[in-house]
PDB file of C-alpha atoms in Angstrom:
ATOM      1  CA  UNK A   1      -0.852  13.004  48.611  1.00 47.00           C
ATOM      2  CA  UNK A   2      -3.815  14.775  46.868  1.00 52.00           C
ATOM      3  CA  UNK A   3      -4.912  17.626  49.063  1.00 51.00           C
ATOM      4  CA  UNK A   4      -8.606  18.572  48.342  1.00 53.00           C
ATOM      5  CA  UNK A   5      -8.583  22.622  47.569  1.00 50.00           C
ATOM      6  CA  UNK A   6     -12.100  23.744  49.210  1.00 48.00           C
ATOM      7  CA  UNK A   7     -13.953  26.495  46.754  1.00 48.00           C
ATOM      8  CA  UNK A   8     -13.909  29.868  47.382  1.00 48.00           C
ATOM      9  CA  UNK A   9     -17.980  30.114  47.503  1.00 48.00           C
ATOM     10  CA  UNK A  10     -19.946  26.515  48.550  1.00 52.00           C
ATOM     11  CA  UNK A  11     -22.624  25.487  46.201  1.00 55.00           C
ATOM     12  CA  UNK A  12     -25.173  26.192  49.301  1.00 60.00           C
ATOM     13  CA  UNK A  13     -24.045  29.479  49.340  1.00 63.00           C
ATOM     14  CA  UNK A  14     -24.054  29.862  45.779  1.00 63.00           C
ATOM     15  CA  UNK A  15     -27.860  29.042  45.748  1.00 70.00           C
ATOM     16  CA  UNK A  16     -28.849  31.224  48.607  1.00 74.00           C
ATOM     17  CA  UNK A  17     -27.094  34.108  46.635  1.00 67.00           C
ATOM     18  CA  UNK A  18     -29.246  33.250  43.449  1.00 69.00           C
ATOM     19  CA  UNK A  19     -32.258  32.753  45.148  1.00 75.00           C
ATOM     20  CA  UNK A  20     -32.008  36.167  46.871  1.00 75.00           C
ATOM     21  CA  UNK A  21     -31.074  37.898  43.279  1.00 69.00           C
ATOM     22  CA  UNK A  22     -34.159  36.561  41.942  1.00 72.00           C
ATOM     23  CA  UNK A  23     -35.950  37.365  44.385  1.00 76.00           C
ATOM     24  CA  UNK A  24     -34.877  40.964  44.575  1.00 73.00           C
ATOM     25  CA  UNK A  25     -35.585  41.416  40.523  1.00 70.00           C
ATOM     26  CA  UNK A  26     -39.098  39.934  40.472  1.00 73.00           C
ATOM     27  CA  UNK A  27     -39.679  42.899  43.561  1.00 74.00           C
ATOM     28  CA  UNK A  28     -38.101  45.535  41.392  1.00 72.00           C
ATOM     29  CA  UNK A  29     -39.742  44.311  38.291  1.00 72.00           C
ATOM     30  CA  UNK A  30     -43.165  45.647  39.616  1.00 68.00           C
ATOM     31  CA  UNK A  31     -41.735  49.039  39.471  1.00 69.00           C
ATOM     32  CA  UNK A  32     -42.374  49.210  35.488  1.00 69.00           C
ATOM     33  CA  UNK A  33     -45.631  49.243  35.769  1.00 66.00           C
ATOM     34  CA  UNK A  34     -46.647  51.888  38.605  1.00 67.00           C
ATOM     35  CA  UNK A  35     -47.026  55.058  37.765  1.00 67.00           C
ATOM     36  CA  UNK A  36     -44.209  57.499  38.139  1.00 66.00           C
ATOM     37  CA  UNK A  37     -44.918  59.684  40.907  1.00 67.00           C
ATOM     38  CA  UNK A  38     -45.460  63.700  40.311  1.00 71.00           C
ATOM     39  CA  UNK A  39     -42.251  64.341  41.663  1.00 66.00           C
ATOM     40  CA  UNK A  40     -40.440  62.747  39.441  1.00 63.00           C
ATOM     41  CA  UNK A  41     -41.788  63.842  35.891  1.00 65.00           C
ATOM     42  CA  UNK A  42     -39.627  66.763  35.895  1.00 66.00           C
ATOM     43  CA  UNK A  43     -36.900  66.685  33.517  1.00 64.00           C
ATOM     44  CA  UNK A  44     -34.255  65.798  36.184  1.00 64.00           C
ATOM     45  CA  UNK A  45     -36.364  63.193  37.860  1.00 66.00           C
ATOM     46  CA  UNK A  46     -36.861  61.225  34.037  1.00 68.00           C
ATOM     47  CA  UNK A  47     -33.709  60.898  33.608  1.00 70.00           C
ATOM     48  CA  UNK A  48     -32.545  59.167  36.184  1.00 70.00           C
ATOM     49  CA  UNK A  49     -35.238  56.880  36.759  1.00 73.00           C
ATOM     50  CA  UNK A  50     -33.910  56.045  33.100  1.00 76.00           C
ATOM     51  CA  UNK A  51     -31.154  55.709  34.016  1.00 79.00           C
ATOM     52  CA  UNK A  52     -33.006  52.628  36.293  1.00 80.00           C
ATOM     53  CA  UNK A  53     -33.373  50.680  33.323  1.00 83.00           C
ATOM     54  CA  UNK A  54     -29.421  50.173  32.563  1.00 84.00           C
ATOM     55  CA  UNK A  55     -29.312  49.142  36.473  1.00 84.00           C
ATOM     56  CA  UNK A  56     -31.870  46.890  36.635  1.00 87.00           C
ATOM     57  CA  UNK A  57     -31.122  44.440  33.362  1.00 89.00           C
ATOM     58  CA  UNK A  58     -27.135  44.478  34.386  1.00 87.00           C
ATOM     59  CA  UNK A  59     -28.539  42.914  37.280  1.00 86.00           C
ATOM     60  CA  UNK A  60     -31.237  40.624  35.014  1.00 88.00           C
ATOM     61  CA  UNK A  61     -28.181  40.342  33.157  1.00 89.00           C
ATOM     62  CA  UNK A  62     -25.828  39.491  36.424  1.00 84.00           C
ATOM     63  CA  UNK A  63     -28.247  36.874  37.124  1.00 82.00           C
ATOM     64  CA  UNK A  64     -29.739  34.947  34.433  1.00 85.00           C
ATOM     65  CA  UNK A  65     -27.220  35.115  31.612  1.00 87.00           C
ATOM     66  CA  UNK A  66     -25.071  32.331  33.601  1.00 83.00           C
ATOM     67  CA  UNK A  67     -27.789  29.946  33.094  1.00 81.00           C
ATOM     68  CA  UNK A  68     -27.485  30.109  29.515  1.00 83.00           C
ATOM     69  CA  UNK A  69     -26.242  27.429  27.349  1.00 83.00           C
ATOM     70  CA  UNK A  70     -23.945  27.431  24.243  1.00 81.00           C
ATOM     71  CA  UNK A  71     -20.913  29.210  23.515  1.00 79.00           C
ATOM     72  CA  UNK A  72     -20.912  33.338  24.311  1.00 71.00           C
ATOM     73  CA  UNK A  73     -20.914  33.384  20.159  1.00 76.00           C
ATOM     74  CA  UNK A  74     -24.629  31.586  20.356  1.00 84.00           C
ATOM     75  CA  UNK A  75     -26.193  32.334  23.565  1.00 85.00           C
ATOM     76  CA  UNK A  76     -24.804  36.243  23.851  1.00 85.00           C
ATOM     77  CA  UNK A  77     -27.549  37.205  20.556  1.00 88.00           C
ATOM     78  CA  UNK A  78     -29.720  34.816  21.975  1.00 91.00           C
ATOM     79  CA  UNK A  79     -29.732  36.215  25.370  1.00 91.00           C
ATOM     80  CA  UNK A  80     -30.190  39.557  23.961  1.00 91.00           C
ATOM     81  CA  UNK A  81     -32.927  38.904  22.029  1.00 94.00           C
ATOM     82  CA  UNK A  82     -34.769  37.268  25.288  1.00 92.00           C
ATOM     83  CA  UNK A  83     -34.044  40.701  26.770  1.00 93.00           C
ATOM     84  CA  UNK A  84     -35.353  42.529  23.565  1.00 94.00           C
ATOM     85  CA  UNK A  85     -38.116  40.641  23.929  1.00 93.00           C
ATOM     86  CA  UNK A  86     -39.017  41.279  27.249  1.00 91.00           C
ATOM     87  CA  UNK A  87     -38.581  45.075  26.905  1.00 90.00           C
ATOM     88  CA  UNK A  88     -40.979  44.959  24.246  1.00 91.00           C
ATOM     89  CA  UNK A  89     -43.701  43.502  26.487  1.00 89.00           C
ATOM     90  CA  UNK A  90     -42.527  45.238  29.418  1.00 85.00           C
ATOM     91  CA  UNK A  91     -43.263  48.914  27.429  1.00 85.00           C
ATOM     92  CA  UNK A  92     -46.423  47.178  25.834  1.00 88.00           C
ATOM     93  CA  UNK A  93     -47.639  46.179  29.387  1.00 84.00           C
ATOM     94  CA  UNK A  94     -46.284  50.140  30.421  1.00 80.00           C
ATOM     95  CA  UNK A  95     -48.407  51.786  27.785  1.00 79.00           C
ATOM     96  CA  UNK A  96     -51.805  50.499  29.525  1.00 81.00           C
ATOM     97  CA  UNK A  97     -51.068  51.422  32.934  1.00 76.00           C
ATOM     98  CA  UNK A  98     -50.485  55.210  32.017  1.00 73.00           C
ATOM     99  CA  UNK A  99     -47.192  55.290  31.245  1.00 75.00           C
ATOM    100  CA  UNK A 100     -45.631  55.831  27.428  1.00 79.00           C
ATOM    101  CA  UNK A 101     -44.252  53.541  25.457  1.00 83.00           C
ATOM    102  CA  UNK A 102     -40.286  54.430  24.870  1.00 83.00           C
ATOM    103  CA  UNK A 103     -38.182  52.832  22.474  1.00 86.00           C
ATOM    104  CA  UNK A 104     -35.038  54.643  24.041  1.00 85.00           C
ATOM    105  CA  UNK A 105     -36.034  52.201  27.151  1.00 86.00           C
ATOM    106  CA  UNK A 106     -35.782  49.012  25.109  1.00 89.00           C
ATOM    107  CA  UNK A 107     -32.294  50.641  24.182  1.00 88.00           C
ATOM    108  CA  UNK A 108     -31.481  51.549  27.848  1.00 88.00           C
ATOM    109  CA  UNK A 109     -32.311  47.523  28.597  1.00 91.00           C
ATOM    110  CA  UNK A 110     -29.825  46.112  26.025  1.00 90.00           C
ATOM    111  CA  UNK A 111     -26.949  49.065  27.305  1.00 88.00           C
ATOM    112  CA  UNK A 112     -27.752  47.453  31.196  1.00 89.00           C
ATOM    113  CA  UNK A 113     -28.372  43.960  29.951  1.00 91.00           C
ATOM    114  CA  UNK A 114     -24.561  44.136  27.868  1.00 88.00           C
ATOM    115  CA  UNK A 115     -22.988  45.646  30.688  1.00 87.00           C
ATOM    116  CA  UNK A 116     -24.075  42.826  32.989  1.00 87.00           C
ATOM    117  CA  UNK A 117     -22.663  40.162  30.599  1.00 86.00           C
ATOM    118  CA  UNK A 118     -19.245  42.378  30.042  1.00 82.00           C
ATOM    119  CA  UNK A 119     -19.566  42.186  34.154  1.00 82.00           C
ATOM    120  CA  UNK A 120     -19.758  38.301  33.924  1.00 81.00           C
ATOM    121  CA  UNK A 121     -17.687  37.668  31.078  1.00 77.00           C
ATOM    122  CA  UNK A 122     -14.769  39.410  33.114  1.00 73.00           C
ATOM    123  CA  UNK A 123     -15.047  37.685  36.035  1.00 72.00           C
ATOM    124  CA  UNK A 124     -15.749  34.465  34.359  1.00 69.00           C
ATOM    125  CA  UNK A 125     -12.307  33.215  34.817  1.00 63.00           C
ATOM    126  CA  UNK A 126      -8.712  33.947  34.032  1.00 62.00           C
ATOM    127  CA  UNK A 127      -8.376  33.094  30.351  1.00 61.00           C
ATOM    128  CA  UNK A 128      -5.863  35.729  29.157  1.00 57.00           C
ATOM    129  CA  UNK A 129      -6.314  34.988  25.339  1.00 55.00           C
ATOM    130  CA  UNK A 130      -9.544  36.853  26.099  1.00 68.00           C
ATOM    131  CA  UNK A 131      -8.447  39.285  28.417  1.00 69.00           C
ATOM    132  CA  UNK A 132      -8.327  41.764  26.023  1.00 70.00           C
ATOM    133  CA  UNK A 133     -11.724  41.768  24.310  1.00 69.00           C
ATOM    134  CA  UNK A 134     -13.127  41.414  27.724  1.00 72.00           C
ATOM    135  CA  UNK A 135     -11.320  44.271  29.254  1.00 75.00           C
ATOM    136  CA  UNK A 136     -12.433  46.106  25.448  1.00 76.00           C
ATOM    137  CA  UNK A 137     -15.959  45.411  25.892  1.00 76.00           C
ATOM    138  CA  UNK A 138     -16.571  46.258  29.341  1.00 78.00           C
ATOM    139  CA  UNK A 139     -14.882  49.628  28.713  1.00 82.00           C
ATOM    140  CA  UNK A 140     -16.665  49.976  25.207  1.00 83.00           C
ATOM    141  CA  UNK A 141     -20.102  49.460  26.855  1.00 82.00           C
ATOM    142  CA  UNK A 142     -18.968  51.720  30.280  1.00 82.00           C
ATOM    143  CA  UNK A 143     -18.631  54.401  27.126  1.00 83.00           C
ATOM    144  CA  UNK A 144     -21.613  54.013  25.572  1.00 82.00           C
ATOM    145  CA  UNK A 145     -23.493  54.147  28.914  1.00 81.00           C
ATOM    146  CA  UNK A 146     -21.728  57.568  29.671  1.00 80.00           C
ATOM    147  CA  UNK A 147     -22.713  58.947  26.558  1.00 79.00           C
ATOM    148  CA  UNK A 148     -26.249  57.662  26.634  1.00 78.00           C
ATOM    149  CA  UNK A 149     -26.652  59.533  30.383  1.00 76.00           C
ATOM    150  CA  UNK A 150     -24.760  62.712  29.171  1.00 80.00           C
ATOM    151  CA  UNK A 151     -28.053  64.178  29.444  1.00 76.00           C
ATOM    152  CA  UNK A 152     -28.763  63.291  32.897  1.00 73.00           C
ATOM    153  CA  UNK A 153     -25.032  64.507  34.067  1.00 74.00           C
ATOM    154  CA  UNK A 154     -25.955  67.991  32.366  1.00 78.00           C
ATOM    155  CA  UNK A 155     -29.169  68.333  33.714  1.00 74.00           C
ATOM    156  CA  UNK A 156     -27.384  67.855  37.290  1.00 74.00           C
ATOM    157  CA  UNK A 157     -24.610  70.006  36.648  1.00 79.00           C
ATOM    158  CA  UNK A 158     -27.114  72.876  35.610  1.00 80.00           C
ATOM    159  CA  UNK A 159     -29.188  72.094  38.396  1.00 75.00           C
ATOM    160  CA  UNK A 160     -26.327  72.472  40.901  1.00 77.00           C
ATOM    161  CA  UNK A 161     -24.754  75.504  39.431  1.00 81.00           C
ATOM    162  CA  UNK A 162     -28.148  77.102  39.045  1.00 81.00           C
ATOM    163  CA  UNK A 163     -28.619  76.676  43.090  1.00 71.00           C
TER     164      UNK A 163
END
């Protein structure tokens, strides 16, 4: 007797969940191009609405890079180059509406948008021949992130130990 195993998360549910992550980036998208506000252009305030950027393209990441096609040896490049590509317009766009273009932003986009895949490549499923490079790259790209916001954490740490 075949016993049907149900899925952990219906397809219903599944699309709900996609529809709402979609959603949610097209209403964050609009906040690259509003100014920032005054009290945020200190040095403190800069750095971690940078720090935005990694957040928000995990989450681009997160939610498109599943509806890729091709093995992750094709469609990783090519997915990153969709997100290079986008940055590019989305500082373009950001240098008429007041605010500077930033090439460490485009960066900060590829850190988030490689952290979201290393998210969904390790939960992806349980093949342990690539355990290892997915366990690797998540903590590779956790590292890079770290250093990349060291400025942020010593800008805090002064500003605490300052008050």
């Amino acid at each position: 007797m075949n016993v049907q195993e149900e899925p952990l998360i219906k397809p219903r549910t599944t699309l709900s969940l996609i529809l709402v992550c979609v959603l949610v980036f097209f209403v964050l998208s609009a906040l690259f191009f509003i100014p920032v506000p005054k009290e945020l252009q200190n040095k403190v305030g800069g750095a971690v609405l940078n720090t935005g950027h990694i957040i928000f393209f995990s989450l681009f990441a997160l939610t498109f890079y599943p509806f890729t096609k091709g093995r992750n040896r094709t469609r990783l490049p090519r997915f990153l180059f969709i997100v290079f590509m986008l940055s590019l317009l989305i500082e373009t766009i950001q240098s008429t509406v007041g605010r500077t273009f930033q090439w460490e932003d485009i960066m900060r986009n590829e850190l988030g948008a490689i952290l979201g895949i290393s998210i969904q490549m390790h939960f992806q499923g349980p093949h342990k021949a690539h355990w290892l490079l997915r366990i690797g790259l998540l903590i590779t790209i956790v590292t890079a992130i770290l250093v990349e916001r060291m400025p942020l954490i010593e800008k805090i740490i002064t500003l605490a130990a300052n008050n």
